[in-house]
Each structure stands twice: as C-alpha cells, then as structure tokens.
Amino acid sequence: MKLIYTHENRLLVNNVKNLLEQAGIETLLKNEFSQGGMGELAIFDCWPELWITQEGKLERAKQLVYDITHAKEQPSWFCRECDEENDASFETCWQCQHNKPE
Ligand SMILES: [Zn+2]
C-alpha cells in the first residue's frame, strides 16, 4: 500500500480517487469521515488519505495525480446552479454537485 494523495478537502481527494479508478487503479480511502466532530483537533493527520493497493501501478498513479493536480492550463468553470467556481478537473460542482456545463 502506498499513499498517493492527501488534501484537507475531501472532495478533491474523492475526485482523484474517481479518476484513478477510471484508469483501472484500485484505491483505498482512509480518514474519509474523520473530519467534523474533531473540533480543534482538525490536524494534518486527519486529512483524508488516498492509498493505492497495487504498488506496481504507483508510477502510473503518480503521473495521473500530477496531471490532475496540475491541470491548470484548463480554465476553471462556473456552476450554472450556484455560481461557484470549480476546478477544470471537476465533472460536477463541488458545492452543489450540479453537472459541469457542456
Ligand atoms: Zn454548484
């Protein structure tokens, strides 16, 4: 098992998880629900962590994570439902889950 990605925003971690799984890489999410209820103790250790179970796919997974997290050349988009700005890699609005406009 290798830790491939962690971020304080659970939605970002889930987004990476979905993209890795679409690429055929099995993942395991840890600490998914440890945020909230932690009060003042919301420290780095409690960030959701995305692990991969197949170490042979580590390099491929790293490349995908890099691509996902550095996809800055694509413009972000604004949700038609709630006007929230979303990263280009998101297929649905992080705030209201409305689909990305075509
Ligand atoms: Zn929205």
Short mmCIF file of N, CA, C and O and ligand atoms in Angstrom, two decimals:
data_model
loop_
_atom_site.label_atom_id
_atom_site.label_comp_id
_atom_site.label_asym_id
_atom_site.label_seq_id
_atom_site.Cartn_x
_atom_site.Cartn_y
_atom_site.Cartn_z
N MET A 1 0.84 -1.20 0.00
CA MET A 1 0.00 0.00 0.00
C MET A 1 0.87 1.24 0.00
O MET A 1 1.83 1.36 0.74
N LYS A 2 0.50 2.16 -0.87
CA LYS A 2 1.25 3.42 -0.95
C LYS A 2 0.29 4.60 -0.88
O LYS A 2 -0.75 4.59 -1.55
N LEU A 3 0.66 5.58 -0.09
CA LEU A 3 -0.11 6.81 -0.03
C LEU A 3 0.16 7.60 -1.31
O LEU A 3 1.32 7.86 -1.66
N ILE A 4 -0.88 7.94 -2.02
CA ILE A 4 -0.70 8.60 -3.31
C ILE A 4 -1.15 10.06 -3.26
O ILE A 4 -0.63 10.89 -4.01
N TYR A 5 -2.10 10.37 -2.39
CA TYR A 5 -2.60 11.75 -2.39
C TYR A 5 -3.31 12.05 -1.08
O TYR A 5 -4.00 11.19 -0.53
N THR A 6 -3.13 13.23 -0.58
CA THR A 6 -3.91 13.67 0.58
C THR A 6 -4.16 15.16 0.47
O THR A 6 -3.34 15.92 -0.08
N HIS A 7 -5.31 15.58 0.93
CA HIS A 7 -5.67 17.00 0.88
C HIS A 7 -6.73 17.23 1.94
O HIS A 7 -7.50 16.33 2.25
N GLU A 8 -6.74 18.45 2.48
CA GLU A 8 -7.74 18.72 3.52
C GLU A 8 -9.16 18.72 2.97
O GLU A 8 -10.12 18.50 3.70
N ASN A 9 -9.30 18.94 1.67
CA ASN A 9 -10.63 18.97 1.04
C ASN A 9 -10.99 17.55 0.58
O ASN A 9 -10.44 17.03 -0.38
N ARG A 10 -11.94 16.93 1.28
CA ARG A 10 -12.33 15.56 0.99
C ARG A 10 -12.83 15.41 -0.45
O ARG A 10 -12.67 14.37 -1.08
N LEU A 11 -13.45 16.48 -0.99
CA LEU A 11 -13.99 16.40 -2.34
C LEU A 11 -12.87 16.30 -3.38
O LEU A 11 -13.00 15.61 -4.38
N LEU A 12 -11.76 16.98 -3.11
CA LEU A 12 -10.62 16.88 -4.03
C LEU A 12 -10.05 15.46 -4.00
O LEU A 12 -9.69 14.90 -5.03
N VAL A 13 -9.96 14.90 -2.82
CA VAL A 13 -9.42 13.54 -2.68
C VAL A 13 -10.35 12.55 -3.39
O VAL A 13 -9.90 11.66 -4.10
N ASN A 14 -11.65 12.76 -3.24
CA ASN A 14 -12.60 11.89 -3.91
C ASN A 14 -12.51 12.01 -5.43
O ASN A 14 -12.67 11.04 -6.16
N ASN A 15 -12.24 13.22 -5.88
CA ASN A 15 -12.11 13.45 -7.31
C ASN A 15 -10.91 12.67 -7.87
O ASN A 15 -11.01 12.01 -8.91
N VAL A 16 -9.79 12.73 -7.16
CA VAL A 16 -8.60 11.98 -7.58
C VAL A 16 -8.91 10.48 -7.54
O VAL A 16 -8.55 9.72 -8.45
N LYS A 17 -9.59 10.05 -6.50
CA LYS A 17 -9.95 8.64 -6.35
C LYS A 17 -10.75 8.16 -7.57
O LYS A 17 -10.45 7.12 -8.16
N ASN A 18 -11.75 8.95 -7.96
CA ASN A 18 -12.59 8.57 -9.09
C ASN A 18 -11.78 8.46 -10.38
O ASN A 18 -11.95 7.53 -11.16
N LEU A 19 -10.87 9.42 -10.57
CA LEU A 19 -10.08 9.41 -11.80
C LEU A 19 -9.11 8.24 -11.83
O LEU A 19 -8.89 7.63 -12.88
N LEU A 20 -8.53 7.89 -10.68
CA LEU A 20 -7.62 6.74 -10.63
C LEU A 20 -8.40 5.45 -10.91
O LEU A 20 -7.93 4.57 -11.63
N GLU A 21 -9.59 5.36 -10.34
CA GLU A 21 -10.38 4.15 -10.55
C GLU A 21 -10.84 4.03 -12.00
O GLU A 21 -10.90 2.93 -12.55
N GLN A 22 -11.11 5.16 -12.62
CA GLN A 22 -11.44 5.13 -14.05
C GLN A 22 -10.27 4.62 -14.87
O GLN A 22 -10.45 4.04 -15.93
N ALA A 23 -9.05 4.84 -14.36
CA ALA A 23 -7.83 4.38 -15.04
C ALA A 23 -7.49 2.94 -14.65
O ALA A 23 -6.44 2.43 -15.02
N GLY A 24 -8.36 2.30 -13.87
CA GLY A 24 -8.14 0.91 -13.50
C GLY A 24 -7.21 0.70 -12.34
O GLY A 24 -6.65 -0.38 -12.16
N ILE A 25 -7.03 1.73 -11.53
CA ILE A 25 -6.15 1.62 -10.37
C ILE A 25 -7.01 1.55 -9.11
O ILE A 25 -7.81 2.44 -8.85
N GLU A 26 -6.82 0.46 -8.36
CA GLU A 26 -7.60 0.29 -7.14
C GLU A 26 -7.09 1.22 -6.05
O GLU A 26 -5.89 1.37 -5.86
N THR A 27 -8.02 1.83 -5.35
CA THR A 27 -7.64 2.78 -4.31
C THR A 27 -8.36 2.47 -3.01
O THR A 27 -9.36 1.75 -3.00
N LEU A 28 -7.81 3.02 -1.95
CA LEU A 28 -8.43 2.87 -0.64
C LEU A 28 -8.39 4.24 0.03
O LEU A 28 -7.36 4.90 0.05
N LEU A 29 -9.53 4.67 0.52
CA LEU A 29 -9.63 5.97 1.17
C LEU A 29 -9.59 5.80 2.68
O LEU A 29 -10.35 5.02 3.24
N LYS A 30 -8.67 6.52 3.31
CA LYS A 30 -8.57 6.48 4.77
C LYS A 30 -8.93 7.85 5.33
O LYS A 30 -8.74 8.86 4.68
N ASN A 31 -9.42 7.84 6.56
CA ASN A 31 -9.77 9.09 7.26
C ASN A 31 -10.88 9.85 6.57
O ASN A 31 -11.02 11.05 6.77
N GLU A 32 -11.67 9.15 5.74
CA GLU A 32 -12.67 9.87 4.95
C GLU A 32 -13.64 10.65 5.83
O GLU A 32 -14.06 11.74 5.49
N PHE A 33 -14.00 10.06 6.94
CA PHE A 33 -15.03 10.68 7.77
C PHE A 33 -14.49 11.20 9.09
O PHE A 33 -15.23 11.41 10.03
N SER A 34 -13.17 11.38 9.16
CA SER A 34 -12.61 11.80 10.44
C SER A 34 -12.71 13.30 10.65
O SER A 34 -12.51 13.77 11.75
N GLN A 35 -13.03 14.03 9.60
CA GLN A 35 -13.21 15.48 9.76
C GLN A 35 -14.60 15.74 10.32
O GLN A 35 -15.52 14.98 10.09
N GLY A 36 -14.73 16.83 11.00
CA GLY A 36 -16.02 17.12 11.63
C GLY A 36 -16.10 16.35 12.92
O GLY A 36 -15.73 15.18 12.98
N GLY A 37 -16.53 17.01 13.94
CA GLY A 37 -16.56 16.36 15.24
C GLY A 37 -15.19 16.32 15.88
O GLY A 37 -15.06 15.88 17.01
N MET A 38 -14.17 16.77 15.16
CA MET A 38 -12.83 16.77 15.72
C MET A 38 -12.53 18.10 16.42
O MET A 38 -11.57 18.22 17.14
N GLY A 39 -13.38 19.09 16.17
CA GLY A 39 -13.19 20.38 16.81
C GLY A 39 -11.82 20.95 16.56
O GLY A 39 -11.36 21.02 15.42
N GLU A 40 -11.15 21.33 17.60
CA GLU A 40 -9.84 21.96 17.50
C GLU A 40 -8.77 20.99 17.02
O GLU A 40 -7.69 21.40 16.68
N LEU A 41 -9.08 19.73 17.02
CA LEU A 41 -8.06 18.73 16.70
C LEU A 41 -8.00 18.38 15.22
O LEU A 41 -7.47 17.36 14.84
N ALA A 42 -8.56 19.26 14.36
CA ALA A 42 -8.53 19.01 12.93
C ALA A 42 -7.13 19.26 12.39
O ALA A 42 -6.85 20.24 11.73
N ILE A 43 -6.25 18.35 12.68
CA ILE A 43 -4.85 18.49 12.29
C ILE A 43 -4.57 17.72 11.00
O ILE A 43 -5.41 16.98 10.51
N PHE A 44 -3.37 17.89 10.50
CA PHE A 44 -2.97 17.28 9.24
C PHE A 44 -3.25 15.78 9.22
O PHE A 44 -3.66 15.23 8.21
N ASP A 45 -3.04 15.11 10.32
CA ASP A 45 -3.22 13.67 10.39
C ASP A 45 -4.64 13.23 10.05
O ASP A 45 -4.88 12.08 9.73
N CYS A 46 -5.56 14.16 10.13
CA CYS A 46 -6.95 13.81 9.91
C CYS A 46 -7.41 14.10 8.49
O CYS A 46 -8.57 13.90 8.17
N TRP A 47 -6.52 14.57 7.65
CA TRP A 47 -6.89 14.75 6.25
C TRP A 47 -7.25 13.40 5.66
O TRP A 47 -6.62 12.38 6.00
N PRO A 48 -8.23 13.36 4.75
CA PRO A 48 -8.48 12.11 4.05
C PRO A 48 -7.27 11.72 3.21
O PRO A 48 -6.62 12.57 2.60
N GLU A 49 -6.96 10.44 3.23
CA GLU A 49 -5.78 9.95 2.51
C GLU A 49 -6.20 8.94 1.45
O GLU A 49 -7.00 8.05 1.73
N LEU A 50 -5.63 9.08 0.28
CA LEU A 50 -5.90 8.14 -0.80
C LEU A 50 -4.68 7.23 -0.98
O LEU A 50 -3.57 7.70 -1.23
N TRP A 51 -4.91 5.94 -0.81
CA TRP A 51 -3.84 4.95 -0.93
C TRP A 51 -4.11 4.07 -2.15
O TRP A 51 -5.27 3.86 -2.52
N ILE A 52 -3.07 3.56 -2.75
CA ILE A 52 -3.26 2.57 -3.81
C ILE A 52 -2.80 1.22 -3.30
O ILE A 52 -1.84 1.12 -2.53
N THR A 53 -3.52 0.20 -3.72
CA THR A 53 -3.26 -1.14 -3.20
C THR A 53 -2.27 -1.91 -4.08
O THR A 53 -1.66 -2.87 -3.64
N GLN A 54 -2.13 -1.49 -5.33
CA GLN A 54 -1.25 -2.20 -6.26
C GLN A 54 0.01 -1.37 -6.47
O GLN A 54 0.01 -0.41 -7.23
N GLU A 55 1.09 -1.76 -5.79
CA GLU A 55 2.30 -0.94 -5.84
C GLU A 55 2.90 -0.89 -7.24
O GLU A 55 3.61 0.04 -7.60
N GLY A 56 2.61 -1.90 -8.05
CA GLY A 56 3.10 -1.91 -9.42
C GLY A 56 2.54 -0.78 -10.26
O GLY A 56 3.07 -0.46 -11.32
N LYS A 57 1.45 -0.21 -9.78
CA LYS A 57 0.83 0.90 -10.52
C LYS A 57 1.17 2.25 -9.92
O LYS A 57 0.58 3.27 -10.27
N LEU A 58 2.14 2.27 -9.03
CA LEU A 58 2.48 3.51 -8.33
C LEU A 58 2.90 4.61 -9.30
O LEU A 58 2.44 5.74 -9.20
N GLU A 59 3.77 4.29 -10.25
CA GLU A 59 4.26 5.32 -11.16
C GLU A 59 3.15 5.89 -12.02
O GLU A 59 3.06 7.09 -12.24
N ARG A 60 2.30 4.97 -12.49
CA ARG A 60 1.15 5.41 -13.30
C ARG A 60 0.22 6.30 -12.46
O ARG A 60 -0.25 7.34 -12.93
N ALA A 61 0.00 5.89 -11.24
CA ALA A 61 -0.88 6.66 -10.36
C ALA A 61 -0.29 8.03 -10.06
O ALA A 61 -1.00 9.04 -10.08
N LYS A 62 1.02 8.07 -9.82
CA LYS A 62 1.69 9.36 -9.56
C LYS A 62 1.54 10.30 -10.74
O LYS A 62 1.30 11.49 -10.58
N GLN A 63 1.69 9.73 -11.93
CA GLN A 63 1.56 10.55 -13.14
C GLN A 63 0.15 11.12 -13.26
O GLN A 63 -0.04 12.30 -13.57
N LEU A 64 -0.84 10.27 -12.99
CA LEU A 64 -2.24 10.72 -13.07
C LEU A 64 -2.52 11.80 -12.04
O LEU A 64 -3.16 12.80 -12.35
N VAL A 65 -2.02 11.60 -10.83
CA VAL A 65 -2.25 12.59 -9.78
C VAL A 65 -1.58 13.90 -10.17
O VAL A 65 -2.15 14.98 -9.99
N TYR A 66 -0.39 13.80 -10.72
CA TYR A 66 0.30 15.02 -11.17
C TYR A 66 -0.54 15.74 -12.23
O TYR A 66 -0.74 16.94 -12.18
N ASP A 67 -1.02 14.96 -13.20
CA ASP A 67 -1.83 15.55 -14.27
C ASP A 67 -3.07 16.23 -13.70
O ASP A 67 -3.44 17.32 -14.11
N ILE A 68 -3.70 15.55 -12.76
CA ILE A 68 -4.95 16.07 -12.18
C ILE A 68 -4.68 17.35 -11.40
O ILE A 68 -5.39 18.33 -11.53
N THR A 69 -3.63 17.31 -10.59
CA THR A 69 -3.39 18.44 -9.69
C THR A 69 -2.68 19.59 -10.40
O THR A 69 -2.60 20.68 -9.86
N HIS A 70 -2.17 19.36 -11.60
CA HIS A 70 -1.50 20.43 -12.33
C HIS A 70 -2.26 20.80 -13.59
O HIS A 70 -1.70 21.39 -14.51
N ALA A 71 -3.52 20.46 -13.65
CA ALA A 71 -4.32 20.74 -14.84
C ALA A 71 -4.73 22.21 -14.87
O ALA A 71 -5.88 22.56 -14.99
N LYS A 72 -3.74 23.07 -14.73
CA LYS A 72 -4.04 24.50 -14.62
C LYS A 72 -4.22 25.16 -15.99
O LYS A 72 -4.71 26.28 -16.07
N GLU A 73 -3.78 24.49 -17.03
CA GLU A 73 -3.94 25.12 -18.34
C GLU A 73 -5.40 25.11 -18.79
O GLU A 73 -5.79 25.85 -19.66
N GLN A 74 -6.19 24.27 -18.12
CA GLN A 74 -7.61 24.26 -18.43
C GLN A 74 -8.31 25.31 -17.57
O GLN A 74 -8.01 25.43 -16.39
N PRO A 75 -9.20 26.06 -18.16
CA PRO A 75 -9.88 27.08 -17.35
C PRO A 75 -10.84 26.46 -16.35
O PRO A 75 -11.43 25.41 -16.61
N SER A 76 -10.97 27.12 -15.23
CA SER A 76 -11.98 26.68 -14.28
C SER A 76 -13.35 27.06 -14.85
O SER A 76 -13.45 27.82 -15.81
N TRP A 77 -14.38 26.52 -14.25
CA TRP A 77 -15.72 26.79 -14.78
C TRP A 77 -16.65 27.20 -13.64
O TRP A 77 -16.38 26.91 -12.48
N PHE A 78 -17.72 27.88 -14.02
CA PHE A 78 -18.65 28.37 -13.01
C PHE A 78 -19.96 27.59 -13.09
O PHE A 78 -20.51 27.39 -14.18
N CYS A 79 -20.40 27.16 -11.94
CA CYS A 79 -21.63 26.38 -11.86
C CYS A 79 -22.83 27.23 -12.25
O CYS A 79 -22.97 28.37 -11.81
N ARG A 80 -23.69 26.68 -13.09
CA ARG A 80 -24.89 27.41 -13.50
C ARG A 80 -25.92 27.46 -12.38
O ARG A 80 -26.81 28.30 -12.39
N GLU A 81 -25.78 26.53 -11.47
CA GLU A 81 -26.78 26.43 -10.41
C GLU A 81 -26.49 27.38 -9.24
O GLU A 81 -27.38 28.07 -8.77
N CYS A 82 -25.23 27.39 -8.82
CA CYS A 82 -24.92 28.18 -7.61
C CYS A 82 -23.82 29.21 -7.85
O CYS A 82 -23.41 29.88 -6.92
N ASP A 83 -23.32 29.31 -9.11
CA ASP A 83 -22.29 30.29 -9.47
C ASP A 83 -20.95 30.07 -8.79
O ASP A 83 -20.10 30.94 -8.78
N GLU A 84 -20.75 28.89 -8.23
CA GLU A 84 -19.47 28.61 -7.60
C GLU A 84 -18.42 28.30 -8.67
O GLU A 84 -18.73 27.69 -9.69
N GLU A 85 -17.19 28.74 -8.42
CA GLU A 85 -16.10 28.42 -9.34
C GLU A 85 -15.59 27.01 -9.05
O GLU A 85 -15.38 26.65 -7.89
N ASN A 86 -15.39 26.25 -10.12
CA ASN A 86 -14.91 24.87 -9.97
C ASN A 86 -13.64 24.65 -10.78
O ASN A 86 -13.48 25.19 -11.87
N ASP A 87 -12.76 23.81 -10.27
CA ASP A 87 -11.55 23.46 -10.99
C ASP A 87 -11.91 22.69 -12.26
O ASP A 87 -12.91 21.97 -12.29
N ALA A 88 -11.09 22.85 -13.29
CA ALA A 88 -11.39 22.22 -14.58
C ALA A 88 -11.49 20.70 -14.49
O ALA A 88 -12.18 20.07 -15.29
N SER A 89 -10.81 20.12 -13.52
CA SER A 89 -10.82 18.66 -13.41
C SER A 89 -12.11 18.12 -12.81
O SER A 89 -12.38 16.93 -12.84
N PHE A 90 -12.93 19.02 -12.25
CA PHE A 90 -14.17 18.58 -11.63
C PHE A 90 -15.24 18.35 -12.70
O PHE A 90 -15.44 19.19 -13.57
N GLU A 91 -15.92 17.23 -12.59
CA GLU A 91 -17.02 16.95 -13.51
C GLU A 91 -18.35 17.43 -12.95
O GLU A 91 -19.32 17.58 -13.69
N THR A 92 -18.38 17.64 -11.65
CA THR A 92 -19.59 18.18 -11.02
C THR A 92 -19.17 19.28 -10.05
O THR A 92 -18.04 19.30 -9.57
N CYS A 93 -20.09 20.17 -9.79
CA CYS A 93 -19.84 21.28 -8.87
C CYS A 93 -19.50 20.74 -7.48
O CYS A 93 -20.24 19.90 -6.95
N TRP A 94 -18.40 21.25 -6.89
CA TRP A 94 -18.01 20.73 -5.58
C TRP A 94 -19.02 21.14 -4.52
O TRP A 94 -19.16 20.50 -3.48
N GLN A 95 -19.73 22.21 -4.78
CA GLN A 95 -20.64 22.73 -3.75
C GLN A 95 -22.03 22.09 -3.84
O GLN A 95 -22.60 21.71 -2.83
N CYS A 96 -22.59 22.02 -5.06
CA CYS A 96 -23.97 21.56 -5.17
C CYS A 96 -24.11 20.29 -6.01
O CYS A 96 -25.22 19.80 -6.22
N GLN A 97 -22.98 19.77 -6.52
CA GLN A 97 -22.98 18.52 -7.30
C GLN A 97 -23.72 18.63 -8.63
O GLN A 97 -24.06 17.63 -9.25
N HIS A 98 -23.99 19.86 -9.05
CA HIS A 98 -24.61 20.03 -10.36
C HIS A 98 -23.58 19.68 -11.44
O HIS A 98 -22.39 19.92 -11.25
N ASN A 99 -24.01 19.13 -12.54
CA ASN A 99 -23.08 18.73 -13.59
C ASN A 99 -22.41 19.93 -14.25
O ASN A 99 -23.01 20.99 -14.39
N LYS A 100 -21.16 19.71 -14.66
CA LYS A 100 -20.43 20.72 -15.41
C LYS A 100 -21.17 21.03 -16.71
O LYS A 100 -21.59 20.10 -17.41
N PRO A 101 -21.33 22.30 -17.06
CA PRO A 101 -22.00 22.61 -18.34
C PRO A 101 -21.15 22.19 -19.52
O PRO A 101 -19.91 22.19 -19.43
N GLU A 102 -21.78 21.83 -20.61
CA GLU A 102 -21.05 21.40 -21.80
C GLU A 102 -20.31 22.57 -22.43
O GLU A 102 -20.77 23.68 -22.43
ZN ZN B 1 -22.99 24.48 -7.93
#
